[in-house]
Amino acid sequence: PTIIYDYPISMAALSKPKSSDPRFAERFELFICGLELANAYGELTDPIEQDLRFKEEEKLRQKLYGIKMPSDDNLVKALEHGMPEVSGIAFGIDRMVMLITGSENISDVQAMGFGR
């Protein structure tokens, strides 16, 4: 297993900055045999910071790809109403089954073959 942490804040759009070093995000990912099994982060709840990050991402997408994608204004509006400190982890059970069975294609282990 490998755990990757201290993601640069620019690579963790929805994560809050670490209090000990705001250049990095409160985020980690768990990999086994090169396969991402889980990711977790402390949710950014500051609407001003989230809006700023969305706008920076919009500019970068426009510059790199020449396309304009809308910001998630609904999320920013929801954050303006207030949100408690939250965090969570997403664990890919389908990916764990891939590891256990030696499958190389995730659609081989998903219920009803989604993705085929």
C-alpha positions as protocol buffer text, in pm:
chain_id: "A"
residue {
  index: 1
  type: PRO
  ca { x: 0 y: 0 z: 0 }
}
residue {
  index: 2
  type: THR
  ca { x: 103 y: 357 z: -71 }
}
residue {
  index: 3
  type: ILE
  ca { x: -54 y: 667 z: 80 }
}
residue {
  index: 4
  type: ILE
  ca { x: -6 y: 996 z: -102 }
}
residue {
  index: 5
  type: TYR
  ca { x: -66 y: 1311 z: 97 }
}
residue {
  index: 6
  type: ASP
  ca { x: 28 y: 1680 z: 100 }
}
residue {
  index: 7
  type: TYR
  ca { x: -133 y: 1751 z: -235 }
}
residue {
  index: 8
  type: PRO
  ca { x: -60 y: 2102 z: -362 }
}
residue {
  index: 9
  type: ILE
  ca { x: -368 y: 2310 z: -295 }
}
residue {
  index: 10
  type: SER
  ca { x: -396 y: 2376 z: -670 }
}
residue {
  index: 11
  type: MET
  ca { x: -458 y: 2003 z: -726 }
}
residue {
  index: 12
  type: ALA
  ca { x: -728 y: 1961 z: -465 }
}
residue {
  index: 13
  type: ALA
  ca { x: -1015 y: 2185 z: -574 }
}
residue {
  index: 14
  type: LEU
  ca { x: -1263 y: 2094 z: -302 }
}
residue {
  index: 15
  type: SER
  ca { x: -1017 y: 2038 z: -18 }
}
residue {
  index: 16
  type: LYS
  ca { x: -943 y: 2283 z: 256 }
}
residue {
  index: 17
  type: PRO
  ca { x: -586 y: 2398 z: 312 }
}
residue {
  index: 18
  type: LYS
  ca { x: -382 y: 2233 z: 587 }
}
residue {
  index: 19
  type: SER
  ca { x: -362 y: 2457 z: 892 }
}
residue {
  index: 20
  type: SER
  ca { x: 7 y: 2374 z: 933 }
}
residue {
  index: 21
  type: ASP
  ca { x: 96 y: 2468 z: 573 }
}
residue {
  index: 22
  type: PRO
  ca { x: -172 y: 2625 z: 348 }
}
residue {
  index: 23
  type: ARG
  ca { x: 26 y: 2542 z: 34 }
}
residue {
  index: 24
  type: PHE
  ca { x: -103 y: 2187 z: 78 }
}
residue {
  index: 25
  type: ALA
  ca { x: -450 y: 2038 z: 108 }
}
residue {
  index: 26
  type: GLU
  ca { x: -608 y: 1819 z: 375 }
}
residue {
  index: 27
  type: ARG
  ca { x: -621 y: 1527 z: 134 }
}
residue {
  index: 28
  type: PHE
  ca { x: -482 y: 1178 z: 91 }
}
residue {
  index: 29
  type: GLU
  ca { x: -521 y: 885 z: -147 }
}
residue {
  index: 30
  type: LEU
  ca { x: -459 y: 515 z: -88 }
}
residue {
  index: 31
  type: PHE
  ca { x: -306 y: 306 z: -366 }
}
residue {
  index: 32
  type: ILE
  ca { x: -236 y: -68 z: -374 }
}
residue {
  index: 33
  type: CYS
  ca { x: -46 y: -218 z: -668 }
}
residue {
  index: 34
  type: GLY
  ca { x: -81 y: 113 z: -851 }
}
residue {
  index: 35
  type: LEU
  ca { x: -461 y: 117 z: -822 }
}
residue {
  index: 36
  type: GLU
  ca { x: -634 y: 399 z: -635 }
}
residue {
  index: 37
  type: LEU
  ca { x: -858 y: 242 z: -371 }
}
residue {
  index: 38
  type: ALA
  ca { x: -958 y: 542 z: -163 }
}
residue {
  index: 39
  type: ASN
  ca { x: -936 y: 916 z: -142 }
}
residue {
  index: 40
  type: ALA
  ca { x: -1024 y: 1144 z: 144 }
}
residue {
  index: 41
  type: TYR
  ca { x: -1021 y: 1512 z: 223 }
}
residue {
  index: 42
  type: GLY
  ca { x: -1141 y: 1784 z: 453 }
}
residue {
  index: 43
  type: GLU
  ca { x: -1409 y: 1977 z: 266 }
}
residue {
  index: 44
  type: LEU
  ca { x: -1343 y: 2341 z: 181 }
}
residue {
  index: 45
  type: THR
  ca { x: -1632 y: 2532 z: 339 }
}
residue {
  index: 46
  type: ASP
  ca { x: -1519 y: 2889 z: 264 }
}
residue {
  index: 47
  type: PRO
  ca { x: -1741 y: 3021 z: -19 }
}
residue {
  index: 48
  type: ILE
  ca { x: -1500 y: 3302 z: -113 }
}
residue {
  index: 49
  type: GLU
  ca { x: -1202 y: 3066 z: -142 }
}
residue {
  index: 50
  type: GLN
  ca { x: -1408 y: 2807 z: -334 }
}
residue {
  index: 51
  type: ASP
  ca { x: -1534 y: 3069 z: -581 }
}
residue {
  index: 52
  type: LEU
  ca { x: -1179 y: 3194 z: -633 }
}
residue {
  index: 53
  type: ARG
  ca { x: -1054 y: 2841 z: -704 }
}
residue {
  index: 54
  type: PHE
  ca { x: -1337 y: 2777 z: -950 }
}
residue {
  index: 55
  type: LYS
  ca { x: -1254 y: 3100 z: -1134 }
}
residue {
  index: 56
  type: GLU
  ca { x: -884 y: 3011 z: -1152 }
}
residue {
  index: 57
  type: GLU
  ca { x: -973 y: 2669 z: -1293 }
}
residue {
  index: 58
  type: GLU
  ca { x: -1201 y: 2832 z: -1552 }
}
residue {
  index: 59
  type: LYS
  ca { x: -917 y: 3056 z: -1670 }
}
residue {
  index: 60
  type: LEU
  ca { x: -677 y: 2763 z: -1693 }
}
residue {
  index: 61
  type: ARG
  ca { x: -926 y: 2549 z: -1890 }
}
residue {
  index: 62
  type: GLN
  ca { x: -989 y: 2839 z: -2128 }
}
residue {
  index: 63
  type: LYS
  ca { x: -615 y: 2889 z: -2178 }
}
residue {
  index: 64
  type: LEU
  ca { x: -529 y: 2519 z: -2221 }
}
residue {
  index: 65
  type: TYR
  ca { x: -831 y: 2391 z: -2412 }
}
residue {
  index: 66
  type: GLY
  ca { x: -1006 y: 2700 z: -2546 }
}
residue {
  index: 67
  type: ILE
  ca { x: -1334 y: 2604 z: -2380 }
}
residue {
  index: 68
  type: LYS
  ca { x: -1537 y: 2777 z: -2115 }
}
residue {
  index: 69
  type: MET
  ca { x: -1703 y: 2560 z: -1855 }
}
residue {
  index: 70
  type: PRO
  ca { x: -1936 y: 2711 z: -1597 }
}
residue {
  index: 71
  type: SER
  ca { x: -1847 y: 2724 z: -1229 }
}
residue {
  index: 72
  type: ASP
  ca { x: -2054 y: 2535 z: -977 }
}
residue {
  index: 73
  type: ASP
  ca { x: -2237 y: 2846 z: -859 }
}
residue {
  index: 74
  type: ASN
  ca { x: -2488 y: 2631 z: -671 }
}
residue {
  index: 75
  type: LEU
  ca { x: -2212 y: 2495 z: -449 }
}
residue {
  index: 76
  type: VAL
  ca { x: -2078 y: 2844 z: -378 }
}
residue {
  index: 77
  type: LYS
  ca { x: -2430 y: 2968 z: -294 }
}
residue {
  index: 78
  type: ALA
  ca { x: -2484 y: 2671 z: -63 }
}
residue {
  index: 79
  type: LEU
  ca { x: -2154 y: 2741 z: 113 }
}
residue {
  index: 80
  type: GLU
  ca { x: -2264 y: 3103 z: 166 }
}
residue {
  index: 81
  type: HIS
  ca { x: -2549 y: 2971 z: 379 }
}
residue {
  index: 82
  type: GLY
  ca { x: -2298 y: 2798 z: 603 }
}
residue {
  index: 83
  type: MET
  ca { x: -2160 y: 2450 z: 627 }
}
residue {
  index: 84
  type: PRO
  ca { x: -2005 y: 2275 z: 925 }
}
residue {
  index: 85
  type: GLU
  ca { x: -1657 y: 2127 z: 916 }
}
residue {
  index: 86
  type: VAL
  ca { x: -1683 y: 1797 z: 726 }
}
residue {
  index: 87
  type: SER
  ca { x: -1456 y: 1534 z: 579 }
}
residue {
  index: 88
  type: GLY
  ca { x: -1492 y: 1191 z: 436 }
}
residue {
  index: 89
  type: ILE
  ca { x: -1336 y: 905 z: 250 }
}
residue {
  index: 90
  type: ALA
  ca { x: -1448 y: 731 z: -67 }
}
residue {
  index: 91
  type: PHE
  ca { x: -1344 y: 367 z: -86 }
}
residue {
  index: 92
  type: GLY
  ca { x: -1377 y: 183 z: -417 }
}
residue {
  index: 93
  type: ILE
  ca { x: -1518 y: -159 z: -337 }
}
residue {
  index: 94
  type: ASP
  ca { x: -1518 y: -240 z: -708 }
}
residue {
  index: 95
  type: ARG
  ca { x: -1146 y: -162 z: -718 }
}
residue {
  index: 96
  type: MET
  ca { x: -1083 y: -383 z: -417 }
}
residue {
  index: 97
  type: VAL
  ca { x: -1266 y: -665 z: -596 }
}
residue {
  index: 98
  type: MET
  ca { x: -1040 y: -602 z: -898 }
}
residue {
  index: 99
  type: LEU
  ca { x: -735 y: -653 z: -677 }
}
residue {
  index: 100
  type: ILE
  ca { x: -874 y: -967 z: -514 }
}
residue {
  index: 101
  type: THR
  ca { x: -976 y: -1127 z: -844 }
}
residue {
  index: 102
  type: GLY
  ca { x: -684 y: -1004 z: -1052 }
}
residue {
  index: 103
  type: SER
  ca { x: -917 y: -828 z: -1296 }
}
residue {
  index: 104
  type: GLU
  ca { x: -765 y: -564 z: -1520 }
}
residue {
  index: 105
  type: ASN
  ca { x: -1090 y: -401 z: -1629 }
}
residue {
  index: 106
  type: ILE
  ca { x: -1327 y: -244 z: -1377 }
}
residue {
  index: 107
  type: SER
  ca { x: -1631 y: -331 z: -1590 }
}
residue {
  index: 108
  type: ASP
  ca { x: -1553 y: -700 z: -1524 }
}
residue {
  index: 109
  type: VAL
  ca { x: -1633 y: -659 z: -1155 }
}
residue {
  index: 110
  type: GLN
  ca { x: -1914 y: -406 z: -1161 }
}
residue {
  index: 111
  type: ALA
  ca { x: -2273 y: -516 z: -1111 }
}
residue {
  index: 112
  type: MET
  ca { x: -2449 y: -580 z: -1442 }
}
residue {
  index: 113
  type: GLY
  ca { x: -2132 y: -489 z: -1636 }
}
residue {
  index: 114
  type: PHE
  ca { x: -2176 y: -110 z: -1632 }
}
residue {
  index: 115
  type: GLY
  ca { x: -1920 y: 57 z: -1855 }
}
residue {
  index: 116
  type: ARG
  ca { x: -1903 y: -215 z: -2121 }
}
